[in-house]
mmCIF file of C-alpha atoms in Angstrom:
data_model
loop_
_atom_site.group_PDB
_atom_site.id
_atom_site.type_symbol
_atom_site.label_atom_id
_atom_site.label_comp_id
_atom_site.label_asym_id
_atom_site.label_seq_id
_atom_site.Cartn_x
_atom_site.Cartn_y
_atom_site.Cartn_z
ATOM 1 C CA ALA A 1 18.677 -20.067 5.656
ATOM 2 C CA GLN A 2 19.718 -18.413 2.468
ATOM 3 C CA THR A 3 22.326 -15.673 2.673
ATOM 4 C CA VAL A 4 23.709 -13.216 0.171
ATOM 5 C CA THR A 5 27.152 -11.666 0.518
ATOM 6 C CA GLN A 6 28.591 -8.685 -1.280
ATOM 7 C CA SER A 7 32.201 -8.317 -0.241
ATOM 8 C CA GLN A 8 32.800 -4.868 -1.764
ATOM 9 C CA PRO A 9 31.094 -2.146 0.292
ATOM 10 C CA GLU A 10 32.322 0.577 -2.054
ATOM 11 C CA MET A 11 33.795 0.748 -5.519
ATOM 12 C CA SER A 12 34.640 3.432 -8.001
ATOM 13 C CA VAL A 13 35.250 3.398 -11.733
ATOM 14 C CA GLN A 14 36.158 5.936 -14.347
ATOM 15 C CA GLU A 15 33.525 6.873 -16.861
ATOM 16 C CA ALA A 16 33.573 4.590 -19.941
ATOM 17 C CA GLU A 17 35.526 1.897 -18.066
ATOM 18 C CA THR A 18 34.302 -1.543 -17.032
ATOM 19 C CA VAL A 19 33.625 -2.605 -13.467
ATOM 20 C CA THR A 20 32.601 -5.897 -11.874
ATOM 21 C CA LEU A 21 30.600 -6.193 -8.682
ATOM 22 C CA SER A 22 30.786 -9.444 -6.734
ATOM 23 C CA CYS A 23 28.039 -11.454 -5.107
ATOM 24 C CA THR A 24 28.018 -14.853 -3.489
ATOM 25 C CA TYR A 25 25.096 -16.671 -1.973
ATOM 26 C CA ASP A 26 24.365 -19.737 0.009
ATOM 27 C CA THR A 27 21.462 -22.068 -0.584
ATOM 28 C CA SER A 28 20.728 -25.751 -0.611
ATOM 29 C CA GLU A 29 18.078 -25.385 -3.272
ATOM 30 C CA ASN A 30 18.630 -26.221 -6.911
ATOM 31 C CA ASN A 31 16.046 -23.917 -8.431
ATOM 32 C CA TYR A 32 16.189 -20.242 -7.609
ATOM 33 C CA TYR A 33 16.459 -16.792 -9.096
ATOM 34 C CA LEU A 34 19.071 -14.110 -8.736
ATOM 35 C CA PHE A 35 18.744 -10.414 -9.339
ATOM 36 C CA TRP A 36 20.750 -7.258 -9.356
ATOM 37 C CA TYR A 37 18.898 -4.148 -8.254
ATOM 38 C CA LYS A 38 20.139 -0.594 -8.484
ATOM 39 C CA GLN A 39 19.205 2.110 -6.003
ATOM 40 C CA PRO A 40 20.270 5.588 -7.169
ATOM 41 C CA PRO A 41 20.443 8.477 -4.722
ATOM 42 C CA SER A 42 16.754 9.185 -5.466
ATOM 43 C CA ARG A 43 16.040 5.879 -3.655
ATOM 44 C CA GLN A 44 13.860 4.133 -6.249
ATOM 45 C CA MET A 45 15.019 0.541 -6.544
ATOM 46 C CA ILE A 46 15.330 -0.488 -10.174
ATOM 47 C CA LEU A 47 15.752 -3.986 -11.547
ATOM 48 C CA VAL A 48 19.005 -4.238 -13.492
ATOM 49 C CA ILE A 49 19.149 -7.872 -14.482
ATOM 50 C CA ARG A 50 17.748 -11.258 -13.565
ATOM 51 C CA GLN A 51 19.123 -14.792 -13.840
ATOM 52 C CA GLU A 52 17.327 -18.107 -13.535
ATOM 53 C CA ALA A 53 19.505 -20.746 -11.899
ATOM 54 C CA TYR A 54 18.442 -23.443 -14.338
ATOM 55 C CA LYS A 55 19.726 -21.440 -17.295
ATOM 56 C CA GLN A 56 23.356 -21.965 -18.186
ATOM 57 C CA GLN A 57 23.556 -18.854 -20.323
ATOM 58 C CA ASN A 58 24.535 -15.684 -18.531
ATOM 59 C CA ALA A 59 21.924 -12.921 -18.655
ATOM 60 C CA THR A 60 22.692 -9.695 -20.492
ATOM 61 C CA GLU A 61 20.884 -6.375 -20.594
ATOM 62 C CA ASN A 62 22.612 -3.806 -22.778
ATOM 63 C CA ARG A 63 25.743 -2.713 -20.884
ATOM 64 C CA PHE A 64 24.994 -5.005 -17.947
ATOM 65 C CA SER A 65 25.910 -8.667 -17.894
ATOM 66 C CA VAL A 66 26.367 -11.321 -15.251
ATOM 67 C CA ASN A 67 28.822 -14.101 -14.656
ATOM 68 C CA PHE A 68 26.783 -16.833 -13.030
ATOM 69 C CA GLN A 69 28.793 -19.691 -11.571
ATOM 70 C CA LYS A 70 26.266 -22.054 -10.021
ATOM 71 C CA ALA A 71 28.748 -24.502 -8.542
ATOM 72 C CA ALA A 72 30.663 -21.694 -6.891
ATOM 73 C CA LYS A 73 27.424 -19.917 -5.922
ATOM 74 C CA SER A 74 28.717 -16.750 -7.451
ATOM 75 C CA PHE A 75 26.767 -14.089 -9.331
ATOM 76 C CA SER A 76 28.847 -11.089 -10.379
ATOM 77 C CA LEU A 77 27.622 -8.058 -12.305
ATOM 78 C CA LYS A 78 29.714 -6.477 -15.038
ATOM 79 C CA ILE A 79 28.974 -2.950 -16.130
ATOM 80 C CA SER A 80 30.599 -1.991 -19.404
ATOM 81 C CA ASP A 81 31.132 1.558 -20.656
ATOM 82 C CA SER A 82 30.227 2.961 -17.231
ATOM 83 C CA GLN A 83 28.157 6.125 -17.229
ATOM 84 C CA LEU A 84 27.680 8.783 -14.570
ATOM 85 C CA GLY A 85 24.082 7.647 -14.217
ATOM 86 C CA ASP A 86 25.292 4.252 -13.052
ATOM 87 C CA THR A 87 26.300 5.812 -9.734
ATOM 88 C CA ALA A 88 24.145 4.016 -7.167
ATOM 89 C CA MET A 89 23.921 1.302 -4.561
ATOM 90 C CA TYR A 90 23.771 -2.101 -6.162
ATOM 91 C CA PHE A 91 22.046 -4.943 -4.371
ATOM 92 C CA CYS A 92 22.320 -8.587 -5.206
ATOM 93 C CA ALA A 93 19.120 -10.481 -4.357
ATOM 94 C CA PHE A 94 18.068 -14.084 -4.173
ATOM 95 C CA THR A 95 14.696 -15.737 -4.154
ATOM 96 C CA ASP A 96 13.919 -19.374 -3.736
ATOM 97 C CA LYS A 97 10.675 -20.201 -5.521
ATOM 98 C CA LEU A 98 9.694 -22.378 -2.630
ATOM 99 C CA TYR A 99 9.434 -19.276 -0.512
ATOM 100 C CA GLY A 100 7.389 -17.084 -2.755
ATOM 101 C CA GLN A 101 8.269 -13.449 -2.769
ATOM 102 C CA ASN A 102 10.667 -13.511 0.166
ATOM 103 C CA PHE A 103 13.690 -11.890 -1.386
ATOM 104 C CA VAL A 104 16.992 -12.031 0.462
ATOM 105 C CA PHE A 105 19.222 -9.072 -0.264
ATOM 106 C CA GLY A 106 22.945 -8.601 0.114
ATOM 107 C CA PRO A 107 24.291 -5.581 2.010
ATOM 108 C CA GLY A 108 24.941 -3.665 -1.196
ATOM 109 C CA THR A 109 27.902 -2.146 -3.035
ATOM 110 C CA ARG A 110 28.093 1.602 -3.409
ATOM 111 C CA LEU A 111 29.387 2.337 -6.905
ATOM 112 C CA SER A 112 30.674 5.741 -7.869
ATOM 113 C CA VAL A 113 31.343 6.531 -11.510
ATOM 114 C CA LEU A 114 33.954 9.252 -11.766
ATOM 115 C CA PRO A 115 34.116 11.749 -14.647
ATOM 116 C CA LYS B 1 1.773 1.673 -17.041
ATOM 117 C CA ALA B 2 2.044 3.470 -13.706
ATOM 118 C CA GLY B 3 4.650 2.204 -11.275
ATOM 119 C CA VAL B 4 4.349 1.282 -7.627
ATOM 120 C CA THR B 5 3.300 4.247 -5.528
ATOM 121 C CA GLN B 6 3.737 4.746 -1.810
ATOM 122 C CA THR B 7 2.188 7.310 0.464
ATOM 123 C CA PRO B 8 3.205 9.293 2.313
ATOM 124 C CA ARG B 9 6.780 9.773 1.174
ATOM 125 C CA TYR B 10 7.916 11.165 4.513
ATOM 126 C CA LEU B 11 6.611 10.778 8.046
ATOM 127 C CA ILE B 12 7.757 12.018 11.411
ATOM 128 C CA LYS B 13 6.314 10.358 14.498
ATOM 129 C CA THR B 14 7.163 10.145 18.173
ATOM 130 C CA ARG B 15 7.824 7.075 20.259
ATOM 131 C CA GLY B 16 4.717 5.205 21.272
ATOM 132 C CA GLN B 17 2.618 6.409 18.370
ATOM 133 C CA GLN B 18 1.383 4.214 15.583
ATOM 134 C CA VAL B 19 1.693 4.726 11.846
ATOM 135 C CA THR B 20 0.065 3.409 8.675
ATOM 136 C CA LEU B 21 1.844 3.326 5.339
ATOM 137 C CA SER B 22 0.161 2.700 2.025
ATOM 138 C CA CYS B 23 1.272 0.991 -1.152
ATOM 139 C CA SER B 24 -0.506 0.843 -4.515
ATOM 140 C CA PRO B 25 0.908 -1.867 -6.773
ATOM 141 C CA ILE B 26 1.289 -1.875 -10.512
ATOM 142 C CA SER B 27 -2.027 -2.586 -12.202
ATOM 143 C CA GLY B 28 -2.558 -6.336 -12.496
ATOM 144 C CA HIS B 29 -0.089 -7.229 -9.766
ATOM 145 C CA ARG B 30 -1.559 -9.268 -6.930
ATOM 146 C CA SER B 31 1.448 -9.594 -4.661
ATOM 147 C CA VAL B 32 2.763 -6.840 -2.437
ATOM 148 C CA SER B 33 5.854 -7.262 -0.299
ATOM 149 C CA TRP B 34 7.171 -4.892 2.334
ATOM 150 C CA TYR B 35 10.793 -4.294 3.265
ATOM 151 C CA GLN B 36 12.548 -2.233 5.907
ATOM 152 C CA GLN B 37 15.798 -0.581 4.868
ATOM 153 C CA THR B 38 18.226 0.768 7.453
ATOM 154 C CA PRO B 39 21.939 1.602 7.244
ATOM 155 C CA GLY B 40 22.768 -0.999 9.862
ATOM 156 C CA GLN B 41 20.556 -3.926 8.862
ATOM 157 C CA GLY B 42 20.192 -3.307 5.142
ATOM 158 C CA LEU B 43 17.080 -4.539 3.404
ATOM 159 C CA GLN B 44 14.963 -6.852 5.497
ATOM 160 C CA PHE B 45 11.793 -8.583 4.439
ATOM 161 C CA LEU B 46 8.727 -7.795 6.517
ATOM 162 C CA PHE B 47 5.871 -9.677 4.880
ATOM 163 C CA GLU B 48 4.146 -10.420 1.624
ATOM 164 C CA TYR B 49 0.473 -10.312 0.779
ATOM 165 C CA PHE B 50 -1.143 -12.116 -2.110
ATOM 166 C CA SER B 51 -4.852 -11.982 -2.879
ATOM 167 C CA GLU B 52 -5.615 -10.377 0.490
ATOM 168 C CA THR B 53 -3.776 -13.083 2.449
ATOM 169 C CA GLN B 54 -0.429 -12.920 4.150
ATOM 170 C CA ARG B 55 1.664 -15.485 2.328
ATOM 171 C CA ASN B 56 5.104 -14.915 3.802
ATOM 172 C CA LYS B 57 6.379 -13.264 6.941
ATOM 173 C CA GLY B 58 9.822 -12.135 8.038
ATOM 174 C CA ASN B 59 11.271 -11.993 11.531
ATOM 175 C CA PHE B 60 9.734 -8.814 12.837
ATOM 176 C CA PRO B 61 7.752 -8.354 16.063
ATOM 177 C CA GLY B 62 3.985 -8.327 16.109
ATOM 178 C CA ARG B 63 3.974 -4.525 16.234
ATOM 179 C CA PHE B 64 4.443 -4.718 12.479
ATOM 180 C CA SER B 65 1.311 -5.781 10.657
ATOM 181 C CA GLY B 66 -0.238 -5.384 7.282
ATOM 182 C CA ARG B 67 -3.220 -6.050 5.155
ATOM 183 C CA GLN B 68 -4.218 -6.110 1.536
ATOM 184 C CA PHE B 69 -7.443 -4.996 -0.021
ATOM 185 C CA SER B 70 -9.413 -6.511 -2.862
ATOM 186 C CA ASN B 71 -7.874 -4.035 -5.325
ATOM 187 C CA SER B 72 -4.396 -5.301 -4.228
ATOM 188 C CA ARG B 73 -3.520 -2.066 -2.469
ATOM 189 C CA SER B 74 -1.710 -2.773 0.769
ATOM 190 C CA GLU B 75 -1.200 -1.029 4.056
ATOM 191 C CA MET B 76 1.440 -1.590 6.662
ATOM 192 C CA ASN B 77 0.921 -0.602 10.274
ATOM 193 C CA VAL B 78 3.481 -0.182 13.009
ATOM 194 C CA SER B 79 2.173 0.225 16.528
ATOM 195 C CA THR B 80 3.979 1.538 19.592
ATOM 196 C CA LEU B 81 6.778 3.063 17.567
ATOM 197 C CA GLU B 82 10.352 2.763 18.772
ATOM 198 C CA LEU B 83 13.380 4.835 17.798
ATOM 199 C CA GLY B 84 14.763 1.804 15.976
ATOM 200 C CA ASP B 85 11.789 1.771 13.637
ATOM 201 C CA SER B 86 13.218 4.784 11.833
ATOM 202 C CA ALA B 87 13.866 3.501 8.344
ATOM 203 C CA LEU B 88 12.963 3.618 4.698
ATOM 204 C CA TYR B 89 10.010 1.312 4.127
ATOM 205 C CA LEU B 90 9.815 -0.083 0.626
ATOM 206 C CA CYS B 91 7.016 -1.975 -0.951
ATOM 207 C CA ALA B 92 7.324 -4.074 -4.051
ATOM 208 C CA SER B 93 4.681 -5.572 -6.276
ATOM 209 C CA SER B 94 4.584 -8.470 -8.685
ATOM 210 C CA PHE B 95 2.116 -10.806 -10.356
ATOM 211 C CA GLY B 96 2.771 -13.184 -7.499
ATOM 212 C CA THR B 97 4.164 -16.271 -9.154
ATOM 213 C CA ASP B 98 7.200 -17.785 -7.534
ATOM 214 C CA THR B 99 9.397 -16.867 -10.452
ATOM 215 C CA ASP B 100 8.217 -13.338 -10.805
ATOM 216 C CA THR B 101 10.177 -10.099 -10.637
ATOM 217 C CA GLN B 102 9.352 -7.508 -8.015
ATOM 218 C CA TYR B 103 9.063 -3.828 -8.848
ATOM 219 C CA PHE B 104 9.752 -1.403 -6.060
ATOM 220 C CA GLY B 105 8.095 1.813 -5.027
ATOM 221 C CA PRO B 106 10.003 4.948 -4.016
ATOM 222 C CA GLY B 107 9.618 4.193 -0.310
ATOM 223 C CA THR B 108 8.307 5.979 2.755
ATOM 224 C CA ARG B 109 10.919 7.552 5.000
ATOM 225 C CA LEU B 110 9.781 7.155 8.605
ATOM 226 C CA THR B 111 11.528 9.086 11.343
ATOM 227 C CA VAL B 112 10.708 8.290 14.962
ATOM 228 C CA LEU B 113 11.671 10.946 17.483
#
């Protein structure tokens, strides 16, 4: 079974600084998709970034970028120029296309951006 | 384009009762997935419906069931509620291809007393 691990339950960062959230996963599949979702205190889950395993290039969305290391099964999220609005729970998620829409989520990292 | 909507947003029930939650997906999306979120267990997949058929199912007891209508709206039902069913129930919709991205609704907070 696929598993997703986020080893940092809580993190904090000063506004305008850079922070990296870690995620590792376990799968025997070669084709899969990885996501970072953000859940602010209002509870609406929001897609932050997505990475296809077959793509070598790391995905980037504005201030958010990933470091995808397929061999190491690692998928970290870097947030640059952190803003107060980035305060949220961040979930790393995995889906194996063989299993349709059955996302496996990590336990989450609570990120606090400090003024 | 309107996002995923869930009703009701909050529910309070007592043990032994049953409850039905509703989810309206983004227009054009044919897949609806349901998740249970609790502080102890995190986000756990319940089931996914695609074109009115259950396509995937997680490891939850039979008290948890769902269905999907022809307009892709989905309902989730929990019978014989237990205290441990207290959770935030999230639904997510997508076009339904294996490589698709899910978009989540705001959730329904269920409290079982």
